[in-house]
CSV table of C-alpha atoms in Angstrom, one decimal:
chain,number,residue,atom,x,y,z
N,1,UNK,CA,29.0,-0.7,2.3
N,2,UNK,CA,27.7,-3.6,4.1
N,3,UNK,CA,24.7,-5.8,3.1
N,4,UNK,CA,21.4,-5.1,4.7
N,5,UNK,CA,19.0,-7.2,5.8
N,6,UNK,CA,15.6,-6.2,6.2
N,7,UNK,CA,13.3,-8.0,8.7
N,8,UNK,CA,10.7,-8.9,5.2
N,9,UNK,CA,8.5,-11.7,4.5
N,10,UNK,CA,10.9,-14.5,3.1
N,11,UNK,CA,8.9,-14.6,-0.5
N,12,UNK,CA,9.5,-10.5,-0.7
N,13,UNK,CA,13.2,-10.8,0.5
N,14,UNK,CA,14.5,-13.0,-2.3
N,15,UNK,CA,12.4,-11.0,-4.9
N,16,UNK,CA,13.8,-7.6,-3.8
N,17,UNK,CA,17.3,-8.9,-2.9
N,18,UNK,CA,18.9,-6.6,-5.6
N,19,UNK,CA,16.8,-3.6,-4.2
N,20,UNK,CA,18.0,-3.8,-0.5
N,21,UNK,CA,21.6,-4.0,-1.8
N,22,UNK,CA,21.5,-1.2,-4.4
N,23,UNK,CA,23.3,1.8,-3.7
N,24,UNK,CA,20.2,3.9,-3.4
N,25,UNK,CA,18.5,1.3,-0.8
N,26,UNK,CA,22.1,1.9,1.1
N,27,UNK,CA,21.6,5.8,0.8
N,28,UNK,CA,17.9,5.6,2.5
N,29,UNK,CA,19.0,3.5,5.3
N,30,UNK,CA,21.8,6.0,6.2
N,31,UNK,CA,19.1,8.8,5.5
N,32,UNK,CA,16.5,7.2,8.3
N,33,UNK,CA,19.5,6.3,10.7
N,34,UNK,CA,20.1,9.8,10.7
N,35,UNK,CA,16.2,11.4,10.5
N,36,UNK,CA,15.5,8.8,13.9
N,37,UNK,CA,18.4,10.8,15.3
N,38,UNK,CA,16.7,14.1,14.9
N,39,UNK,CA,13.5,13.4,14.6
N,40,UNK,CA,9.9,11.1,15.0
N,41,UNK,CA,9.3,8.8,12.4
N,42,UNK,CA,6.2,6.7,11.2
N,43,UNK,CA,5.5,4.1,11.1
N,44,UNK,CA,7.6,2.5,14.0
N,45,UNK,CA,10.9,0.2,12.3
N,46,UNK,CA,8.9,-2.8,12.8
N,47,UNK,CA,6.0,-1.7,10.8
N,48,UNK,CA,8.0,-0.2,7.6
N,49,UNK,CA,7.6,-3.6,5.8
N,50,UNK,CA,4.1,-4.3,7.4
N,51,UNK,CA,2.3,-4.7,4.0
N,52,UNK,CA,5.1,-7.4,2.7
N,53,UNK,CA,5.1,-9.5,5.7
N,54,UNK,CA,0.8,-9.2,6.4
N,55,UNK,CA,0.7,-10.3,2.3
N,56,UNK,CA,3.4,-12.5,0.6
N,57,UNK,CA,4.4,-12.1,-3.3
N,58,UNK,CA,2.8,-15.0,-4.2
N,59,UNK,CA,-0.7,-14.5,-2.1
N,60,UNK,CA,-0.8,-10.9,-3.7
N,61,UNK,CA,-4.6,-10.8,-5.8
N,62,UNK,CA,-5.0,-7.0,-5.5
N,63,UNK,CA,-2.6,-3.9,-5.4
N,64,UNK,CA,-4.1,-1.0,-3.9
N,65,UNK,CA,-1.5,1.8,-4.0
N,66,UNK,CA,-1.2,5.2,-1.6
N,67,UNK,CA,1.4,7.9,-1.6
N,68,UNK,CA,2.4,8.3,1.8
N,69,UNK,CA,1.7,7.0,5.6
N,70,UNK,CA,-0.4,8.8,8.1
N,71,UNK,CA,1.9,11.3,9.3
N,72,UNK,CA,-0.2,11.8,12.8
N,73,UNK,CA,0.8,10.4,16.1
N,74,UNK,CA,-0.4,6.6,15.9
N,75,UNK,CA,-1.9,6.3,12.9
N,76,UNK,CA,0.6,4.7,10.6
N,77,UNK,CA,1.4,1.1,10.9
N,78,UNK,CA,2.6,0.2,7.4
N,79,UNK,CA,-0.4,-0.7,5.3
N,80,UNK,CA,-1.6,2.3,3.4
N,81,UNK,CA,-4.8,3.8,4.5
N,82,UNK,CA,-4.9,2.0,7.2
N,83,UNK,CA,-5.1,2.7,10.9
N,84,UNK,CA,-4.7,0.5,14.2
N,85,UNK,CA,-7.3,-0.6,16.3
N,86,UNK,CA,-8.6,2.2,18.8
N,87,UNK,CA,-7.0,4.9,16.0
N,88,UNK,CA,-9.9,7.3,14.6
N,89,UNK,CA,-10.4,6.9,11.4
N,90,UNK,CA,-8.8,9.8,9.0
N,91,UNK,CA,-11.0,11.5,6.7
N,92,UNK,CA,-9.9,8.9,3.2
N,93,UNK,CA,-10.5,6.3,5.2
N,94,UNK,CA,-14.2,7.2,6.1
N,95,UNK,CA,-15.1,8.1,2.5
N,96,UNK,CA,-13.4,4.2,1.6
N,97,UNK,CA,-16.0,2.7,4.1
N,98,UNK,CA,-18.7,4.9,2.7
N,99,UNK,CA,-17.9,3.7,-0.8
N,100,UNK,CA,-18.0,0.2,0.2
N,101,UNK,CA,-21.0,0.3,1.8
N,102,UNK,CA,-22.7,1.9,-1.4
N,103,UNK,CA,-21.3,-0.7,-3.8
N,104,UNK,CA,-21.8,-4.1,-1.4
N,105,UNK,CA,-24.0,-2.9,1.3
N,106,UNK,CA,-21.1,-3.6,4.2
N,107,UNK,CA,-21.2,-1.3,7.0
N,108,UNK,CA,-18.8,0.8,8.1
N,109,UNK,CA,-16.7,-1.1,11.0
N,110,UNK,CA,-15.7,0.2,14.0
N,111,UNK,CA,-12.1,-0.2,13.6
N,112,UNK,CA,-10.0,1.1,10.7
N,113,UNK,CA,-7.4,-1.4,10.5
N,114,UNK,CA,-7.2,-3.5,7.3
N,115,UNK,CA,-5.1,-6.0,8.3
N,116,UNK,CA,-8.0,-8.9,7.5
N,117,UNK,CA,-7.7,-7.3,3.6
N,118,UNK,CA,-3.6,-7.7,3.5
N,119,UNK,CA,-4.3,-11.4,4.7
N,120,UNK,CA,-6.7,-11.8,2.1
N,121,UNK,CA,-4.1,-11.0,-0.8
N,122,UNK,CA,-5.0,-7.5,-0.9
N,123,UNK,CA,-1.2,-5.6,-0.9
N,124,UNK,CA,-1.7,-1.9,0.7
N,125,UNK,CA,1.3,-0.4,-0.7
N,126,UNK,CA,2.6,3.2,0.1
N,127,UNK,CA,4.4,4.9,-2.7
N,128,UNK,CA,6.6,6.4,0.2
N,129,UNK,CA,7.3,3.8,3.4
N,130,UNK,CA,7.9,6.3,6.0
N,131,UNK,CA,7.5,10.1,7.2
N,132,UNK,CA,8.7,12.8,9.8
N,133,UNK,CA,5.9,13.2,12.4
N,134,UNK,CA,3.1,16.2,11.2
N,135,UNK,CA,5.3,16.6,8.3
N,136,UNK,CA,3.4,15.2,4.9
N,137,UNK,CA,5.4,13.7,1.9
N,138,UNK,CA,8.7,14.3,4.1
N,139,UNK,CA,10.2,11.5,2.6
N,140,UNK,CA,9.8,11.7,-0.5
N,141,UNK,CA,12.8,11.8,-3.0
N,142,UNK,CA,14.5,10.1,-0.6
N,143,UNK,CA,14.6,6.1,-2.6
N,144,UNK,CA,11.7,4.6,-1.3
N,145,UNK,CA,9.6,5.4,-4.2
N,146,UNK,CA,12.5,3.4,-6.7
N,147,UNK,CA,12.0,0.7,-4.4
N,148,UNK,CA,8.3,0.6,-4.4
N,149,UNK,CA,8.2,0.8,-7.9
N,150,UNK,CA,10.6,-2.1,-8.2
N,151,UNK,CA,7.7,-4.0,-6.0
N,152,UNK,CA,5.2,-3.0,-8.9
N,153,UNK,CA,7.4,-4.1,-11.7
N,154,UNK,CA,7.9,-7.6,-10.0
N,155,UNK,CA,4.4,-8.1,-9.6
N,156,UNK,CA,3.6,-6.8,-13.2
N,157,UNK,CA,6.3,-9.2,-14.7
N,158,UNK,CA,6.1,-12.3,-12.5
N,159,UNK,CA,2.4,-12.3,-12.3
N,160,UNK,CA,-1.0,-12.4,-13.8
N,161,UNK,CA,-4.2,-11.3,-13.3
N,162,UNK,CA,-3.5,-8.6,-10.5
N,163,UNK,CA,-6.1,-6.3,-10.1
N,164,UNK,CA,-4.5,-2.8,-9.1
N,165,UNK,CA,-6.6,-0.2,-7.5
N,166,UNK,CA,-5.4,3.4,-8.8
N,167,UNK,CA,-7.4,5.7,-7.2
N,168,UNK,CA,-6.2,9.5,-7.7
N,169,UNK,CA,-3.6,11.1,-9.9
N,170,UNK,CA,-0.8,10.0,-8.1
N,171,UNK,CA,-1.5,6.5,-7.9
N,172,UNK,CA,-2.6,6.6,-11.5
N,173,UNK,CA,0.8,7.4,-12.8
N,174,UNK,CA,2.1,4.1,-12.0
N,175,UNK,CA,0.4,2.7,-14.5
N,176,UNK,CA,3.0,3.1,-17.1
N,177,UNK,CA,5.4,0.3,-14.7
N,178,UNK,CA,2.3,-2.3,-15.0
N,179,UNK,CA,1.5,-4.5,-17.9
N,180,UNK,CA,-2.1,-3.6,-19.0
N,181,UNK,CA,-2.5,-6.7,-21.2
N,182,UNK,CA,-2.1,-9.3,-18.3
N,183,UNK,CA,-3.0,-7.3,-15.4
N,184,UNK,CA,-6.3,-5.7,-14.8
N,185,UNK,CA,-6.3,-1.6,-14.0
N,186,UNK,CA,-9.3,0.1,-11.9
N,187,UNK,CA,-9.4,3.6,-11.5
N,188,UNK,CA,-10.7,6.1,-9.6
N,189,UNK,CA,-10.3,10.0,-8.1
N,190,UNK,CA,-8.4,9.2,-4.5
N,191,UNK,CA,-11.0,9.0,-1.9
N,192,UNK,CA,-9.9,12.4,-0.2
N,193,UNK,CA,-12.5,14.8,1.1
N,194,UNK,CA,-11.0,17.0,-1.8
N,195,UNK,CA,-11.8,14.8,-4.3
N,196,UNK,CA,-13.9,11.8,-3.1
N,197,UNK,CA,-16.8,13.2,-5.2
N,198,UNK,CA,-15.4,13.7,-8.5
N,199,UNK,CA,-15.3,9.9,-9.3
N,200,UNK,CA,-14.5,8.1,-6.3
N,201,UNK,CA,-18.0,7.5,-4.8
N,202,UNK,CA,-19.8,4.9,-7.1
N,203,UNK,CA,-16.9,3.5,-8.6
N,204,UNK,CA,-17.7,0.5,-7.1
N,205,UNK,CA,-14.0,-0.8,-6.8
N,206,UNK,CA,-15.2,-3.7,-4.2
N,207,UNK,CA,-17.4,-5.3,-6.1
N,208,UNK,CA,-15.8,-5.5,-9.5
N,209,UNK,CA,-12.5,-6.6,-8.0
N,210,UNK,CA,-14.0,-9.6,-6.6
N,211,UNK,CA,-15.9,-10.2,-10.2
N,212,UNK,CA,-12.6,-10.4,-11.9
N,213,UNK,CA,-11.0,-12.5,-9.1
N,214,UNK,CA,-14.3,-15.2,-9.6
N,215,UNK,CA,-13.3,-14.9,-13.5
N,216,UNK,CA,-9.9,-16.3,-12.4
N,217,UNK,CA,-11.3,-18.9,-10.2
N,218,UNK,CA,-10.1,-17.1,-7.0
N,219,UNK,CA,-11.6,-16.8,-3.6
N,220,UNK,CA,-13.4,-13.7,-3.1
N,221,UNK,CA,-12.1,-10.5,-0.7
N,222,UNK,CA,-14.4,-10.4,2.1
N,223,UNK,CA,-14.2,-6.7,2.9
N,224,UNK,CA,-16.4,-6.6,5.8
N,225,UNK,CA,-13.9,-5.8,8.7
N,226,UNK,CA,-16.3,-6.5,11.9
């Protein structure tokens, strides 16, 4: 098999070299050749490594984790929960705005796209890179969740002071690949319409991340979008 070469944010491509040439990283790539053939995929190639090349390995302050992209027409561009300007905003998304303007008093923009967070040092990584159009969790089982969790090991090994954002079950599970003694763990129910009330609202996830990042001496997220 030949060497692949994702188009990925230089700091991300040396870290990961030994993912994108493992046999399983060979396997996906054959996989998505083929689902493109037969199918619509999000988010468009492009946009697959969006999160990597909006936040670099060594600008990463926060992890906030999600399972899969938006599987609707438009809505996924590669940063998880996110959505591109003129997009409406899904249903997680709104209850995330609604949170953050209980805990820091921001109001709820206009636009869903949180590109201004990933260039802040906030990572919004999906478990689960890609999906078949209206088909949820399509792609899962497929590699992408060894490679993402090779992206949380190197972060839990090579860094300090991350402060990952686990909000619902699945995200929560992923706290057995992240060293709890150097790293910093929030938690929370996932911010679903299903669940959003059973722990998610009033966690207040904004405003403690950015007290742990002053403890560090690190610049603040500004949250506010608009």
């Amino acid at each position: 098999m030949t060497q692949i070469s994702p188009k990925i944010e230089k700091s991300w491509k040396e870290i990961l070299a030994d993912e994108f040439n493992a046999d399983y990283f060979m396997l996906l790539k054959e996989f998505l050749v083929k689902e493109k053939q037969k199918y619509r995929v999000y988010p468009p190639g492009p946009l697959i490594f969006n999160a990597f090349n909006c936040t670099s390995f060594h600008q990463v302050k926060v992890v906030l984790l999600g399972q899969d992209p938006y599987h609707g027409r438009g809505q996924a561009h590669g940063l998880c929960f996110s959505v591109p300007d003129g997009i409406p905003q899904p249903p997680s998304l709104v209850n995330i705005f609604r949170e953050l303007n209980s805990d820091l008093g921001i109001r709820a923009p206009v636009s869903g796209n949180l590109e201004k967070w990933a260039r802040q040092g906030v990572l919004l990584l999906n478990a689960t890179l890609t999906v078949r159009a209206n088909q949820p969790g399509s792609h899962q089982g497929k590699g992408w969740e060894i490679f993402t969790d090779a992206v949380i090991k190197n972060i839990s090994q090579k860094r300090a002071g991350i402060v990952f954002l686990l909000w619902g079950k699945y995200a929560q599970a992923k706290e057995a690949l992240i060293d709890t003694k150097k790293h910093y763990i929030l938690r929370a129910a996932h911010p679903s319409p299903y669940s959003a009330t059973n722990g998610f609202f009033g966690c207040g996830h904004f405003s403690k991340t950015n007290e742990i990042l002053q403890r560090h001496g690190l610049e603040n997220i500004d949250w506010a979008l608009q």
